[in-house]
Short mmCIF file of N, CA and C in Angstrom, two decimals:
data_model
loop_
_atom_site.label_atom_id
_atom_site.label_comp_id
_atom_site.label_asym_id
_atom_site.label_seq_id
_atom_site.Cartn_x
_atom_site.Cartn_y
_atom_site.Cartn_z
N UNK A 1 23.17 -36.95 53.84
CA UNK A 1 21.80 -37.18 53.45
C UNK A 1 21.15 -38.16 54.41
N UNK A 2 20.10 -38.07 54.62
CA UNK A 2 19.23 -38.43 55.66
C UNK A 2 18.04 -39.45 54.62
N UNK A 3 18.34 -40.86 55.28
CA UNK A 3 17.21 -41.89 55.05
C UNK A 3 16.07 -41.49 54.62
N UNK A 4 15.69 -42.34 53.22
CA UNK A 4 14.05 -42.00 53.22
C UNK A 4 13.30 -42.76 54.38
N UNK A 5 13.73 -43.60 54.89
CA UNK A 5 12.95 -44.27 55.84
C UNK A 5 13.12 -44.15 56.92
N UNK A 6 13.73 -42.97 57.42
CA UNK A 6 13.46 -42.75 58.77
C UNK A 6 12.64 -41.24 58.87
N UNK A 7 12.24 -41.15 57.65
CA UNK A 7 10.87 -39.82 57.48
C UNK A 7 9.73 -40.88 57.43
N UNK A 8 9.33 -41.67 56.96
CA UNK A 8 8.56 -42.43 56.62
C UNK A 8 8.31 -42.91 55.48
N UNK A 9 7.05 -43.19 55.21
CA UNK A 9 6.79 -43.33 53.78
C UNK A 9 5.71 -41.93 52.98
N UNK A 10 6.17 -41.42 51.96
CA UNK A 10 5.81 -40.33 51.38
C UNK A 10 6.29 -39.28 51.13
N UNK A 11 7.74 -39.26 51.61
CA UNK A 11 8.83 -38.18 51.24
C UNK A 11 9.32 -38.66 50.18
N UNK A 12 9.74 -37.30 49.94
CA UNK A 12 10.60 -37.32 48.34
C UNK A 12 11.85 -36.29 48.68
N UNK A 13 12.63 -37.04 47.98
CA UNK A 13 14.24 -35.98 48.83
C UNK A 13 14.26 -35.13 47.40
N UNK A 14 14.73 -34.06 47.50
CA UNK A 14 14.81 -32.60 46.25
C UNK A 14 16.19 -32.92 45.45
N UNK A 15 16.55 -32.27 44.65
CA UNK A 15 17.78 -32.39 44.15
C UNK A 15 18.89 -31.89 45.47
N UNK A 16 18.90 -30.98 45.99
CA UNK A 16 19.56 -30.30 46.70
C UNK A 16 19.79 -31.07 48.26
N UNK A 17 19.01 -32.37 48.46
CA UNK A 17 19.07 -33.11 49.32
C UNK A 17 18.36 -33.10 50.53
N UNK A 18 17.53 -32.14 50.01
CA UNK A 18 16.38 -31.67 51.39
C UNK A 18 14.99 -32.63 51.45
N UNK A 19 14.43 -33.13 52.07
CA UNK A 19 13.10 -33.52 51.86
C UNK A 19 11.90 -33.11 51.99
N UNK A 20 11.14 -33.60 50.92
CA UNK A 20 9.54 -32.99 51.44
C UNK A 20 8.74 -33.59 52.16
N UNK A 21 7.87 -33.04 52.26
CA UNK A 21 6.87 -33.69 52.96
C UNK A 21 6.17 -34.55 52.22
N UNK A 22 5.42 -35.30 52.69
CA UNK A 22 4.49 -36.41 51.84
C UNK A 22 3.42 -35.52 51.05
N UNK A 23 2.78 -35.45 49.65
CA UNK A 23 1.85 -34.90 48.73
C UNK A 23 0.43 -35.74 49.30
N UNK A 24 -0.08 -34.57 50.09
CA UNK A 24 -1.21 -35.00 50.28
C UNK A 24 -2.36 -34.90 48.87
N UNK A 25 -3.76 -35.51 48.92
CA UNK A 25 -4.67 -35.86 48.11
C UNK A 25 -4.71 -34.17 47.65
N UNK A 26 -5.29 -33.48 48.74
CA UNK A 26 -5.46 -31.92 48.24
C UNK A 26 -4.30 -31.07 47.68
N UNK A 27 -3.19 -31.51 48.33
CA UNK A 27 -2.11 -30.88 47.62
C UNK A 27 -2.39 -31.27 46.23
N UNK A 28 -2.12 -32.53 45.97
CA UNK A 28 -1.73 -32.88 44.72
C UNK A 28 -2.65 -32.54 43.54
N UNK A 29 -4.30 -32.65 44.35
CA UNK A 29 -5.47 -31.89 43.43
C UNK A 29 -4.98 -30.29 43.23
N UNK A 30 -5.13 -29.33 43.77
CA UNK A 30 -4.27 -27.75 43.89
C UNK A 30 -2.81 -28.01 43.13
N UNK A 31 -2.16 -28.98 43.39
CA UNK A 31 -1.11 -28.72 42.14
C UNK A 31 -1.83 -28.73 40.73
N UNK A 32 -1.99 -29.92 40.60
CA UNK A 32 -3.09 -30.20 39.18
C UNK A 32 -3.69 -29.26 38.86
N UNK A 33 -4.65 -28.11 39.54
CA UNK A 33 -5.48 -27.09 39.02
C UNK A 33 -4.29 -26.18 38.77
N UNK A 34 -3.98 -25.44 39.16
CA UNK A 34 -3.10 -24.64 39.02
C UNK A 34 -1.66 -25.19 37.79
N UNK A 35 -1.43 -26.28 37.88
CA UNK A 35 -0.84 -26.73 36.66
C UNK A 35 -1.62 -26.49 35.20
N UNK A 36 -3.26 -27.28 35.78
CA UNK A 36 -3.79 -27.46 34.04
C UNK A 36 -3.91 -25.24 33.67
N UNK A 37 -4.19 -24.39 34.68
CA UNK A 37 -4.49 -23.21 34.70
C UNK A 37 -3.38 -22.76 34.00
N UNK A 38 -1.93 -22.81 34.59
CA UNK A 38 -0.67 -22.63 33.54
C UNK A 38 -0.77 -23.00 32.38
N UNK A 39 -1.28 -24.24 31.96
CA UNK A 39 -1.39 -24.84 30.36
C UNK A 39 -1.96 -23.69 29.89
N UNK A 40 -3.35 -23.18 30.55
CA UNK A 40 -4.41 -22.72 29.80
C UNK A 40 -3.92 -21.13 29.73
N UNK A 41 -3.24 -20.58 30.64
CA UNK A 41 -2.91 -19.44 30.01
C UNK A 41 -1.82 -19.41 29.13
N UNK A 42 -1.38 -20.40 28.81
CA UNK A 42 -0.05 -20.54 27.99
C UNK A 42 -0.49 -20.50 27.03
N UNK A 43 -1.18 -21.16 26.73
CA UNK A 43 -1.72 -21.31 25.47
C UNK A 43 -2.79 -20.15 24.73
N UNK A 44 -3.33 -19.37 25.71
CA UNK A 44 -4.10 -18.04 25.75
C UNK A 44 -3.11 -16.91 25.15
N UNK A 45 -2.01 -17.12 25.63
CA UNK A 45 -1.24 -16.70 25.84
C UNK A 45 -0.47 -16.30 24.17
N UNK A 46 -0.21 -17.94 23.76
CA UNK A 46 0.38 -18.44 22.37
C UNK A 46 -0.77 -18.15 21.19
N UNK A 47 -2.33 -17.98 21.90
CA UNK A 47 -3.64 -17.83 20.62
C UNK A 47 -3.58 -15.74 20.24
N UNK A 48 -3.23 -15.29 21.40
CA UNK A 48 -3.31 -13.98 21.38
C UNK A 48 -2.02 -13.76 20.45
N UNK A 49 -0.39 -13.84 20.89
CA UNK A 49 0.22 -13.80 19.89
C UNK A 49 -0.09 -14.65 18.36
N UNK A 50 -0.87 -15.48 18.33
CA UNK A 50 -1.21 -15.80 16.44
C UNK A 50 -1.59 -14.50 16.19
N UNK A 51 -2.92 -14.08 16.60
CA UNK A 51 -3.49 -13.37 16.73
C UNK A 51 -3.29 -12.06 16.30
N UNK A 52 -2.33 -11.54 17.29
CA UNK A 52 -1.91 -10.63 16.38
C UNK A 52 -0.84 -10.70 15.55
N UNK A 53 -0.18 -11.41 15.12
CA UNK A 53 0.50 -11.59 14.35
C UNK A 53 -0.13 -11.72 13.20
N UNK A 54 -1.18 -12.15 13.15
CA UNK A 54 -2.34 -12.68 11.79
C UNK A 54 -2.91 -10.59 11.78
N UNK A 55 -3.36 -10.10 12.74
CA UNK A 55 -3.65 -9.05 12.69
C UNK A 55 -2.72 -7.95 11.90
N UNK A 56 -1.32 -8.27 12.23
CA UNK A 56 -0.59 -7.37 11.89
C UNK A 56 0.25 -7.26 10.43
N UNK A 57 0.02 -9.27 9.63
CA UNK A 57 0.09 -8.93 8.83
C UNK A 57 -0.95 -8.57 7.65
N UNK A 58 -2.09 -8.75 8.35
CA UNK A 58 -3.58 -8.53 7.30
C UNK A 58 -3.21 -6.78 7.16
N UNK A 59 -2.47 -5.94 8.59
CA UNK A 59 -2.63 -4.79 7.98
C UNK A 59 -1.56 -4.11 7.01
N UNK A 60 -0.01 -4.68 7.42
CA UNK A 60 0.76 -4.63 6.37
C UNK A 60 -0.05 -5.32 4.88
N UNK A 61 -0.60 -5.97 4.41
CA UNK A 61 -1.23 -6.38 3.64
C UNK A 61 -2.21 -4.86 2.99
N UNK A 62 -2.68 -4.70 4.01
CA UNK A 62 -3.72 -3.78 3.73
C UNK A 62 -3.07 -2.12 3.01
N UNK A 63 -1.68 -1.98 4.12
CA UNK A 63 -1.16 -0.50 3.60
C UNK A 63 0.02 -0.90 2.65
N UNK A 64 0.18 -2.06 1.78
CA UNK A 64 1.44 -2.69 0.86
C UNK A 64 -0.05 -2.08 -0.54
N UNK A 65 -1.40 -2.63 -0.32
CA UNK A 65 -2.18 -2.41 -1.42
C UNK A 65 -2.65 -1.14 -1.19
N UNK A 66 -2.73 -0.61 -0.58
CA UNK A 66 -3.21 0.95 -0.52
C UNK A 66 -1.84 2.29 -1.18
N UNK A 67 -0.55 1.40 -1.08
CA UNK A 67 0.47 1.96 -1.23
C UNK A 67 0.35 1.75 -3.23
N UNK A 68 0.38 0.60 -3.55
CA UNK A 68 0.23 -0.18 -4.81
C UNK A 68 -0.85 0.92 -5.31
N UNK A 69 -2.33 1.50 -4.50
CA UNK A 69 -3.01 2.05 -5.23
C UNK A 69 -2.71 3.30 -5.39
N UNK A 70 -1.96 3.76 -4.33
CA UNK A 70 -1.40 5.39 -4.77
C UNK A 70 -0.74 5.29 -5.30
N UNK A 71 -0.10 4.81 -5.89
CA UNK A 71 1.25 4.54 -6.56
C UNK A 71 0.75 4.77 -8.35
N UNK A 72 -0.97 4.00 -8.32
CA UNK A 72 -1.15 3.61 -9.45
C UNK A 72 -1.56 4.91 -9.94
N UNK A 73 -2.51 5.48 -8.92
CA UNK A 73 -3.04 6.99 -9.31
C UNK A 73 -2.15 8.03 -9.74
N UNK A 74 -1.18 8.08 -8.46
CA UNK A 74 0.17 8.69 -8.67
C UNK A 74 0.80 8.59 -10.44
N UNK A 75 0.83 7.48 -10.77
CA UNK A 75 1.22 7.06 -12.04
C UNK A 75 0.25 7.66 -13.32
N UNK A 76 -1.15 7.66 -12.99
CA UNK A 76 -1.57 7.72 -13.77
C UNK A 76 -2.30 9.80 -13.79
N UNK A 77 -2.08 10.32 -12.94
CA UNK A 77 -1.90 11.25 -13.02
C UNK A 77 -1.28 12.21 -13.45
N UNK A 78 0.41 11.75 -13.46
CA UNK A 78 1.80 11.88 -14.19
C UNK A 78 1.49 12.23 -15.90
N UNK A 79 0.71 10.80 -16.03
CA UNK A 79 0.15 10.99 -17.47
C UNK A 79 -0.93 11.48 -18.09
N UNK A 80 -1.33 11.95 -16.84
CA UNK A 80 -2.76 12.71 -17.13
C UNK A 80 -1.82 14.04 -17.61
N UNK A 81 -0.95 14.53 -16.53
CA UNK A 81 0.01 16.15 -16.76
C UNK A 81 0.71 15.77 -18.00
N UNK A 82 1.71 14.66 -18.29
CA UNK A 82 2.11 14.84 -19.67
C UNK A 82 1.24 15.35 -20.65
N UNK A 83 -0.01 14.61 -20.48
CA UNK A 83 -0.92 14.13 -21.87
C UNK A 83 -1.35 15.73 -21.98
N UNK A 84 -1.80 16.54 -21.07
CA UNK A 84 -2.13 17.84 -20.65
C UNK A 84 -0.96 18.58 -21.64
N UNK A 85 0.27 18.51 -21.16
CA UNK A 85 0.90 19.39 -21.29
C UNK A 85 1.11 19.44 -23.27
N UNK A 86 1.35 18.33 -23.87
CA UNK A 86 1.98 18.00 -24.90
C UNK A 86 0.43 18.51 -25.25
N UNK A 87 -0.85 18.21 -25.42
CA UNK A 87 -1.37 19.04 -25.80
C UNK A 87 -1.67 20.60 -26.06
N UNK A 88 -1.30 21.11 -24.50
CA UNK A 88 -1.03 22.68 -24.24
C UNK A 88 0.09 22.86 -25.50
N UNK A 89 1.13 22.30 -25.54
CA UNK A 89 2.08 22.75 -26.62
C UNK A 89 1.65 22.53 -27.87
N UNK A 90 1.35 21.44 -27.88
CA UNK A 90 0.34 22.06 -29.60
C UNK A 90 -0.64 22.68 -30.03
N UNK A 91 -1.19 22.79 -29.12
CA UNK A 91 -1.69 24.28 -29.09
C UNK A 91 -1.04 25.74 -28.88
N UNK A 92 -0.05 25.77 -28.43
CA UNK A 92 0.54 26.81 -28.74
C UNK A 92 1.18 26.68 -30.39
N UNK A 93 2.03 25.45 -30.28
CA UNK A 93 1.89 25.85 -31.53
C UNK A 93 1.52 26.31 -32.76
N UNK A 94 0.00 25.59 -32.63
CA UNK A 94 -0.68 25.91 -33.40
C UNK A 94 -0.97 27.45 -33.99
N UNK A 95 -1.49 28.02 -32.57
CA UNK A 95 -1.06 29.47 -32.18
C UNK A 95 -0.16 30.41 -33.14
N UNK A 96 0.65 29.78 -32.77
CA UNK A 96 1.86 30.65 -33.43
C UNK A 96 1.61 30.51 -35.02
N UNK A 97 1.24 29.46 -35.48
CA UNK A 97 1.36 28.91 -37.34
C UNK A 97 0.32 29.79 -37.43
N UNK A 98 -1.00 30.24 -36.64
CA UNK A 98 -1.81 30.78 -37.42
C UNK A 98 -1.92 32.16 -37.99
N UNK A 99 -1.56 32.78 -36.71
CA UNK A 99 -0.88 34.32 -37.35
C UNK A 99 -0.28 34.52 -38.40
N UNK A 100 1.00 33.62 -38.58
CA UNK A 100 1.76 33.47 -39.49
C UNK A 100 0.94 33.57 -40.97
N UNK A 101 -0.31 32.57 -41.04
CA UNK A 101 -1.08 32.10 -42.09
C UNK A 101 -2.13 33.30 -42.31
N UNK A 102 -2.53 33.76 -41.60
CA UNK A 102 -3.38 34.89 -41.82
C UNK A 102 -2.70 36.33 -42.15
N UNK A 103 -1.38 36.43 -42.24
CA UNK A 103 -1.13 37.66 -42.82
C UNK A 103 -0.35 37.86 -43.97
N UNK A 104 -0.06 35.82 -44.06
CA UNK A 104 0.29 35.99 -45.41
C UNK A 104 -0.71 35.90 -46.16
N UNK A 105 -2.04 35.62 -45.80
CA UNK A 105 -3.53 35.62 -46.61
C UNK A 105 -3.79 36.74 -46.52
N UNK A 106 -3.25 37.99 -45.94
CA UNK A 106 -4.01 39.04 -46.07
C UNK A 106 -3.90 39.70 -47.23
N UNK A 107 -3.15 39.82 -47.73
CA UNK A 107 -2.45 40.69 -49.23
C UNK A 107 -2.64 39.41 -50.09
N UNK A 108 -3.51 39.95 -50.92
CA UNK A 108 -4.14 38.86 -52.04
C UNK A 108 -2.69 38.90 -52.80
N UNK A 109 -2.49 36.98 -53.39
CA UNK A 109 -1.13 37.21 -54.26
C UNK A 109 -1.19 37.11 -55.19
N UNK A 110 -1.01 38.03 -56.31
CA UNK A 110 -1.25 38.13 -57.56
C UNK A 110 -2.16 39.21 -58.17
N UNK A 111 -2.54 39.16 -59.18
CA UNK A 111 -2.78 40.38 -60.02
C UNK A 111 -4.39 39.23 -60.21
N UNK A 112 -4.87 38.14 -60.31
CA UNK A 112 -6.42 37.93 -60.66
C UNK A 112 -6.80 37.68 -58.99
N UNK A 113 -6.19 37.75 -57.90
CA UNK A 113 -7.36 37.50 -56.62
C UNK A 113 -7.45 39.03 -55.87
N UNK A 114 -7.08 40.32 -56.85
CA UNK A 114 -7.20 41.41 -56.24
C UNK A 114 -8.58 41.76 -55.84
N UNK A 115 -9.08 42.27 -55.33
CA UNK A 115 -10.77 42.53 -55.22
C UNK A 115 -11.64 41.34 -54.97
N UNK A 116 -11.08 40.46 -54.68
CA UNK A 116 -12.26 38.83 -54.45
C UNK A 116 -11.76 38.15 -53.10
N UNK A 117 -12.48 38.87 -52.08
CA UNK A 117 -12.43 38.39 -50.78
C UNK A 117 -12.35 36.75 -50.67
N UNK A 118 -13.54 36.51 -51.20
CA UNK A 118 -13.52 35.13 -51.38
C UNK A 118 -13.19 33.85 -51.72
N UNK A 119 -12.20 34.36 -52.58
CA UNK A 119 -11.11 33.52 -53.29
C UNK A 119 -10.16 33.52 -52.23
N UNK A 120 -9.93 34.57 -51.26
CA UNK A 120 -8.62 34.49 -50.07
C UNK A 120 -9.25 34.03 -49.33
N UNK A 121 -10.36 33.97 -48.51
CA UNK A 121 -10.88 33.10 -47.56
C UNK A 121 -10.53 31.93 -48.07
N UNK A 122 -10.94 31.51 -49.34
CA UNK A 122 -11.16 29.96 -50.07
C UNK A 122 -9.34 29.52 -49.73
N UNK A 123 -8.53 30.08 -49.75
CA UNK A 123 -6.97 29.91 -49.75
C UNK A 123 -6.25 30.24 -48.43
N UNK A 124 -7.21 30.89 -47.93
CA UNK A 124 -6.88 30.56 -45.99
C UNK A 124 -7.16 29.31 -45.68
N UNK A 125 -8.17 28.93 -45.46
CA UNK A 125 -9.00 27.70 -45.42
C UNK A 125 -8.09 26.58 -45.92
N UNK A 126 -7.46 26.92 -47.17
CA UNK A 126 -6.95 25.62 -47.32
C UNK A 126 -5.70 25.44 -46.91
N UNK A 127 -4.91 26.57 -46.83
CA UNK A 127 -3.79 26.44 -45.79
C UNK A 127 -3.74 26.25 -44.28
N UNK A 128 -4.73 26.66 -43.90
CA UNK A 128 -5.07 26.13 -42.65
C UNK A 128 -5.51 24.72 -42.14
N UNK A 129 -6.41 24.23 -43.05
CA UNK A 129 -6.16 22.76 -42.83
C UNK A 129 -5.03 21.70 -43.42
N UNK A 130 -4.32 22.83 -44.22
CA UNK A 130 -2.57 21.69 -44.37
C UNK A 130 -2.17 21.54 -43.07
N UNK A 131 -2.04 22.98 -42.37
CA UNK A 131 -1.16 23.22 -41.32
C UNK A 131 -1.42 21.99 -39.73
#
């Protein structure tokens, strides 16, 4: 290794044992810009990743509740088809009891509702709203 003082004054020896030259005024201004310029894209750099990171979870956010709302429709559709169906079946049932009720109303029963339509309507009617 070679004297700082037989370079003069303004060298700086490197790790590796080499020396530099003296940092002139402009150098050292051009380091400085270009240093504070590194800060500033670093940090451009670090605002863009928030950024999207804030972006990306507002949209997971967005398709977690859009999921939540199909989910709900989905759900409530389900019970729209039950509610549908269990009605459809009692109505068939129904269906079926009424035939049943109208032909045992057809043949008047007994010996006093022979000839009196109206007395078997009157006794449809009321078996039909038991049923």
């Amino acid at each position: 290794m070679k004297s700082l003082q037989a370079y003069g004054k303004g060298h700086a020896e490197t790790l590796t044992g080499e020396l530099k030259p003296p940092v002139t005024a402009a150098a050292a201004e051009a380091e400085k810009k270009e240093t504070e310029k590194e800060k500033q894209d670093a940090a451009a750099e670090r605002e863009k990743k928030e950024k999207d990171a804030a972006a990306e979870r507002e949209k997971e956010k967005k398709e977690q509740a859009a999921a939540e709302k199909s989910a709900k429709k989905e759900k409530a559709a389900a019970a729209e088809r039950e509610k549908a169906a269990a009605e459809k079946s009692a109505r068939k049932e129904k269906a079926e009891i009424q035939p049943a009720v109208k032909k045992t109303l057809a043949i008047p029963q007994g010996n006093n509702k022979r000839g009196r339509g109206d007395s078997v309507d009157h006794e449809r009617r009321h078996l039909q709203n038991r049923a």
